[in-house]
N, C-alpha and C. Protein backbone atom coordinates (compact mmCIF):
# COMPACT_ATOMS: atom_id res chain seq x y z
N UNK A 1 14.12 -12.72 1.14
CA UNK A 1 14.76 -11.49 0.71
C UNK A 1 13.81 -10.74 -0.21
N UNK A 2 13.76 -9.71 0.12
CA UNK A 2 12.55 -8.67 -0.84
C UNK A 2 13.43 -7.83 -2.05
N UNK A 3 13.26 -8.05 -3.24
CA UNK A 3 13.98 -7.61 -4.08
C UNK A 3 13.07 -6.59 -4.55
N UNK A 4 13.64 -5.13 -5.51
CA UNK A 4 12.58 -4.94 -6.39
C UNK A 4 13.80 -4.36 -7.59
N UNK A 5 12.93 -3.83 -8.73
CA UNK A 5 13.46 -2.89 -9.49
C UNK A 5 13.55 -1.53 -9.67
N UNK A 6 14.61 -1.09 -9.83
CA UNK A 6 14.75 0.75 -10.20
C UNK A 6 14.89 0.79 -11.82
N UNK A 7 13.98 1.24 -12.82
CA UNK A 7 14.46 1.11 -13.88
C UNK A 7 14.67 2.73 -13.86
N UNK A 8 15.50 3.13 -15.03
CA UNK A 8 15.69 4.57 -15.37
C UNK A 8 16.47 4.35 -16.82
N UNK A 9 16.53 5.95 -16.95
CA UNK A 9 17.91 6.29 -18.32
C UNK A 9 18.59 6.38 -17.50
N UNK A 10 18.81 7.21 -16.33
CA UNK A 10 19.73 7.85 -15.48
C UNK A 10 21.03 8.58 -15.65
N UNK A 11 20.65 9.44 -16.80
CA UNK A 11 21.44 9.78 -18.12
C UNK A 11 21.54 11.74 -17.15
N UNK A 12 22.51 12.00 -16.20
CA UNK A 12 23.36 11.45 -15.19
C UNK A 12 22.25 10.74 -14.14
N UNK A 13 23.26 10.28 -13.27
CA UNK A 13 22.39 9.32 -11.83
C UNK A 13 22.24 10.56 -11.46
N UNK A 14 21.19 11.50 -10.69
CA UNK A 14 21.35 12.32 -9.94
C UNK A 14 21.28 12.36 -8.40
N UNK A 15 21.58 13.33 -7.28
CA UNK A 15 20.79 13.29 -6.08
C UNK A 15 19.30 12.70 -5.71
N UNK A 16 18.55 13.01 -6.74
CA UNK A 16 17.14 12.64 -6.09
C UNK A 16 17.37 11.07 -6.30
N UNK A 17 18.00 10.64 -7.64
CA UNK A 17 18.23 9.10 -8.18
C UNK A 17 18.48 8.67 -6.57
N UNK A 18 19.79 8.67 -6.12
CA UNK A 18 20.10 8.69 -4.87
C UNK A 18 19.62 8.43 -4.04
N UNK A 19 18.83 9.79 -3.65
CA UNK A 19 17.72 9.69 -2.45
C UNK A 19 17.03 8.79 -2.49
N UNK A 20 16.21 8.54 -3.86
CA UNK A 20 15.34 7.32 -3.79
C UNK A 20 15.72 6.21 -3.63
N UNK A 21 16.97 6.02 -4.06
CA UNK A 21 17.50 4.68 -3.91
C UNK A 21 17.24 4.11 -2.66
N UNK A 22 18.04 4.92 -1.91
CA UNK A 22 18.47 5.27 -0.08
C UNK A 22 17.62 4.84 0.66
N UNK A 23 16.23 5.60 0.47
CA UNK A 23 14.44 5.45 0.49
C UNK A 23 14.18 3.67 0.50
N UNK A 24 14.38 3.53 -1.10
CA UNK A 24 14.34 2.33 -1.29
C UNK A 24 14.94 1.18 -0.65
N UNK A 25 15.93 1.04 -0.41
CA UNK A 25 16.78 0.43 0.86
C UNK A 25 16.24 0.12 1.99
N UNK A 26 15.71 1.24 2.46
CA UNK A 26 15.03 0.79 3.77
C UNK A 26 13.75 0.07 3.77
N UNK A 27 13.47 -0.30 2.59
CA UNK A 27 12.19 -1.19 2.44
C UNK A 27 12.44 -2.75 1.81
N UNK A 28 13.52 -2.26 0.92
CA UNK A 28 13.80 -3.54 0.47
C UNK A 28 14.87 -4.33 0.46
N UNK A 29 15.80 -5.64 0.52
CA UNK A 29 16.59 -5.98 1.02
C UNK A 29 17.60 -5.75 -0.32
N UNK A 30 17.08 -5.99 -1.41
CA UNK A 30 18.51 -5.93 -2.54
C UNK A 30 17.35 -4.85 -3.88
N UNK A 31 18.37 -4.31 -4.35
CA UNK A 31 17.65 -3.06 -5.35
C UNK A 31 18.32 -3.49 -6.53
N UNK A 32 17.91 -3.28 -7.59
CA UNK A 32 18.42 -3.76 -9.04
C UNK A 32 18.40 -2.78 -9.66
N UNK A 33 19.33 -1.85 -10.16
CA UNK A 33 18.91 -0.45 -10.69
C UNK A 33 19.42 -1.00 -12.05
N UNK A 34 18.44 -0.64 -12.50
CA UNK A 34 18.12 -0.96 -14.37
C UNK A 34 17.92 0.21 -15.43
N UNK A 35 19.44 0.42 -15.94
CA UNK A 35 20.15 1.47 -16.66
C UNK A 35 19.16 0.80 -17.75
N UNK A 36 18.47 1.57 -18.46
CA UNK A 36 17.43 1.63 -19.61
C UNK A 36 18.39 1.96 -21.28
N UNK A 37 18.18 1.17 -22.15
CA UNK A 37 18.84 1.56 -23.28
C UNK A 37 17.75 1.45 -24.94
N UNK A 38 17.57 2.51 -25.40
CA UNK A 38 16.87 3.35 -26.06
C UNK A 38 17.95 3.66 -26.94
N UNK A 39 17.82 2.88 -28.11
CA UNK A 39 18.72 3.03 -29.99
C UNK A 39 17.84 4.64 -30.17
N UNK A 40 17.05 4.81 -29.89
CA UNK A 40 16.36 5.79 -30.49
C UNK A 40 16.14 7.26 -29.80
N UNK A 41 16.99 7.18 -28.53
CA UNK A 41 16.79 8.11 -27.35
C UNK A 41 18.46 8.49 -27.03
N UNK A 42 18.79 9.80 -27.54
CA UNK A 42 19.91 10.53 -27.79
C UNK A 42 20.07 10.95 -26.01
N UNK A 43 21.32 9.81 -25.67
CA UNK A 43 21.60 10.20 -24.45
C UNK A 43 23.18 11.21 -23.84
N UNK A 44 23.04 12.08 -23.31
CA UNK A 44 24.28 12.17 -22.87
C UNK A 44 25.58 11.46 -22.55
N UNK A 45 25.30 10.56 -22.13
CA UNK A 45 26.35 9.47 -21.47
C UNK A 45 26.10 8.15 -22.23
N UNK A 46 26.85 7.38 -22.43
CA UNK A 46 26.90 5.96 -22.91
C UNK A 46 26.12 4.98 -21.96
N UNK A 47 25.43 4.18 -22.33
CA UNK A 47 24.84 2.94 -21.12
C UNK A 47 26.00 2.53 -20.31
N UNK A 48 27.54 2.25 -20.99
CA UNK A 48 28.25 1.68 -20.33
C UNK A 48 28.93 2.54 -19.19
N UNK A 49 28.69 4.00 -19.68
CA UNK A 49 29.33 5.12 -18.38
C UNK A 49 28.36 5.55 -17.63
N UNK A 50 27.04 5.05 -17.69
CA UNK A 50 26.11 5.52 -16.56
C UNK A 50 26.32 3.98 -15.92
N UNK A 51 26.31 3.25 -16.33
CA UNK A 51 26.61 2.30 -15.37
C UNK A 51 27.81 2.54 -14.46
N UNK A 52 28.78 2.65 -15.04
CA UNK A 52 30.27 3.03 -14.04
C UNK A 52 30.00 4.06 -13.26
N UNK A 53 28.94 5.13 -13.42
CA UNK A 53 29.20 6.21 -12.91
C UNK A 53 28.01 5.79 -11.59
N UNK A 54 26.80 5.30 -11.70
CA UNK A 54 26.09 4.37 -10.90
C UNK A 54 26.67 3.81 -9.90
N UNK A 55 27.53 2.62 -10.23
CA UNK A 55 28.20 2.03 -9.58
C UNK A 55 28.90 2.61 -8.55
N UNK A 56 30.21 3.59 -9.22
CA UNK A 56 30.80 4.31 -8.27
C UNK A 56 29.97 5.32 -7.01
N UNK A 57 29.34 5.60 -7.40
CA UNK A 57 27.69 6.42 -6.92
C UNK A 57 27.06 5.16 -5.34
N UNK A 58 27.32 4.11 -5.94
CA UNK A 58 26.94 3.09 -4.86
C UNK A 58 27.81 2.61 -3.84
N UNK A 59 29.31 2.88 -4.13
CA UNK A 59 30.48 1.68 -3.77
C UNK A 59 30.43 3.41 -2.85
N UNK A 60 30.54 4.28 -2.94
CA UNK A 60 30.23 5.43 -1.56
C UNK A 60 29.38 5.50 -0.68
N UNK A 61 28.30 4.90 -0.95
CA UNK A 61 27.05 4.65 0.19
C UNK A 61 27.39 3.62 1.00
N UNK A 62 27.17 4.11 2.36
CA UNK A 62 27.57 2.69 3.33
C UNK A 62 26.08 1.92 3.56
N UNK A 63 26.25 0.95 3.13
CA UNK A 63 25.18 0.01 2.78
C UNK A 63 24.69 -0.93 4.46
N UNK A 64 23.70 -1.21 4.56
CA UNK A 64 23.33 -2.23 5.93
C UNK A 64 24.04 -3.43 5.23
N UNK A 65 24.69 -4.25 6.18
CA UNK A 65 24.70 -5.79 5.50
C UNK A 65 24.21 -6.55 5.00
N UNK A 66 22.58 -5.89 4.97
CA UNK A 66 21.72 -6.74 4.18
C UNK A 66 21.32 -6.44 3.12
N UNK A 67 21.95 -5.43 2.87
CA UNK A 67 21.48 -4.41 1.75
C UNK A 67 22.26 -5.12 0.37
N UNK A 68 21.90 -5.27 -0.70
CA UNK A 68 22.70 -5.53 -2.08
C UNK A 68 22.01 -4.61 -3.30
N UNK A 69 23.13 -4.02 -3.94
CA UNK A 69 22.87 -2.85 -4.82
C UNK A 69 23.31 -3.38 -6.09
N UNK A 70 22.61 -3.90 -7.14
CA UNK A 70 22.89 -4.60 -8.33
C UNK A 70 22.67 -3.39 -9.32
N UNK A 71 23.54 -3.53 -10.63
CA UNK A 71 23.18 -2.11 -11.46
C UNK A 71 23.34 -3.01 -12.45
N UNK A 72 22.82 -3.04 -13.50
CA UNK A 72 22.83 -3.49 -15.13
C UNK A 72 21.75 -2.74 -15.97
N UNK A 73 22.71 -2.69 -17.29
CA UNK A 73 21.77 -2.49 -18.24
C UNK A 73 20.52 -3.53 -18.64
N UNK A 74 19.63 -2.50 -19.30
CA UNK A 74 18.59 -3.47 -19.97
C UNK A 74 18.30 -2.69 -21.30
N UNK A 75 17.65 -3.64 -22.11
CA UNK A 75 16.78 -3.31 -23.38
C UNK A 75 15.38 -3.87 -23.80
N UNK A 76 14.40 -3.31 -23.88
CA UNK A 76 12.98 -3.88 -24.23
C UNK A 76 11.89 -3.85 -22.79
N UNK A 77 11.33 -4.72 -22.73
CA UNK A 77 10.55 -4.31 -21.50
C UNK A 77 10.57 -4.21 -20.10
N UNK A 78 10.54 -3.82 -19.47
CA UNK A 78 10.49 -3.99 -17.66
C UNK A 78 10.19 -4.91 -17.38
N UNK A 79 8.82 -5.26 -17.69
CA UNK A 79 8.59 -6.18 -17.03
C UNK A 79 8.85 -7.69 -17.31
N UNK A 80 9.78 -7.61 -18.53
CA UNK A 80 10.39 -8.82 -18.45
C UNK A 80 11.37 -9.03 -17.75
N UNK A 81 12.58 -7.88 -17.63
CA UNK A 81 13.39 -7.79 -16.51
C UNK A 81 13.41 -8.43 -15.31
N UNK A 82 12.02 -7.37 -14.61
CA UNK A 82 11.50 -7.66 -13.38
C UNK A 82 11.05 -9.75 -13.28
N UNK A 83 10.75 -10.27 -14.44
CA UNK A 83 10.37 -11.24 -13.80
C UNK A 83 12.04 -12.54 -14.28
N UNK A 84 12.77 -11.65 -14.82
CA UNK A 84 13.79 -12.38 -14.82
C UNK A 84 14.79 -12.68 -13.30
N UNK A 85 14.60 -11.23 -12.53
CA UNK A 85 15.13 -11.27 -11.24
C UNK A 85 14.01 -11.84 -10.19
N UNK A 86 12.78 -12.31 -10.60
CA UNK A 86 11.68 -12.73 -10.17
C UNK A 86 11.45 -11.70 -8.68
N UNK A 87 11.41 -10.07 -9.35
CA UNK A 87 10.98 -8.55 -8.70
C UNK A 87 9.48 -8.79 -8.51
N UNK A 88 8.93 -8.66 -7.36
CA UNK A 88 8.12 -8.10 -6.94
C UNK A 88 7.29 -6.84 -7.30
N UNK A 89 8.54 -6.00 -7.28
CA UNK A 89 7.87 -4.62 -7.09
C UNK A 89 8.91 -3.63 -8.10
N UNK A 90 8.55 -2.72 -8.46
CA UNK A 90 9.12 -1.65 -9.15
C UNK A 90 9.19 -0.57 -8.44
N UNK A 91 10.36 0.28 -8.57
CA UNK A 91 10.98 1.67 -7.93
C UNK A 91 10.40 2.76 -8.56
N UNK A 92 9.76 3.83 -8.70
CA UNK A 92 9.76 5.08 -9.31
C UNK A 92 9.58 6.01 -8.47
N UNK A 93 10.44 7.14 -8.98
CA UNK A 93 10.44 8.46 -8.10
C UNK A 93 9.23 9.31 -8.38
């Protein structure tokens, strides 16, 4: 299974967020989108409502069966993240 990471603020998820995701999908079998959290970075939305709003954002996309769309927050580096889900590869638009 080919995993990678999407990190962002995603402070809203937007269309392009989306698109890339979508993009992303067709390359990789499960996506980990990694809501970014910044004490010091004045966001619109709460970590915990870009996640819900993410989520819901996903549970509308009709997914391949092989497809798995994981969303969680994070804090501190990527690339510790990435080797906690033992990611390969990183997402950026």
């Amino acid at each position: 299974m080919t995993l990678a990471v999407y990190p962002g603020s995603f402070d809203p998820f937007t269309l392009g967020h989306r698109d890339i995701l979508l993009r992303s999908l067709k390359i990789f079998d499960q996506v980990v989108i990694a809501v970014g959290v910044n004490q010091n970075k004045k966001t619109l939305f709460t970590a915990n409502e870009r996640v819900e709003m993410i989520e819901k954002e996903v549970n509308e996309i009709k997914l391949d069966k092989n497809n798995i769309v994981k969303v969680e927050c994070f804090e501190g580096l990527i690339v510790d993240l990435a080797s906690k889900h033992n990611a390969k590869s990183l997402i950026k638009g």
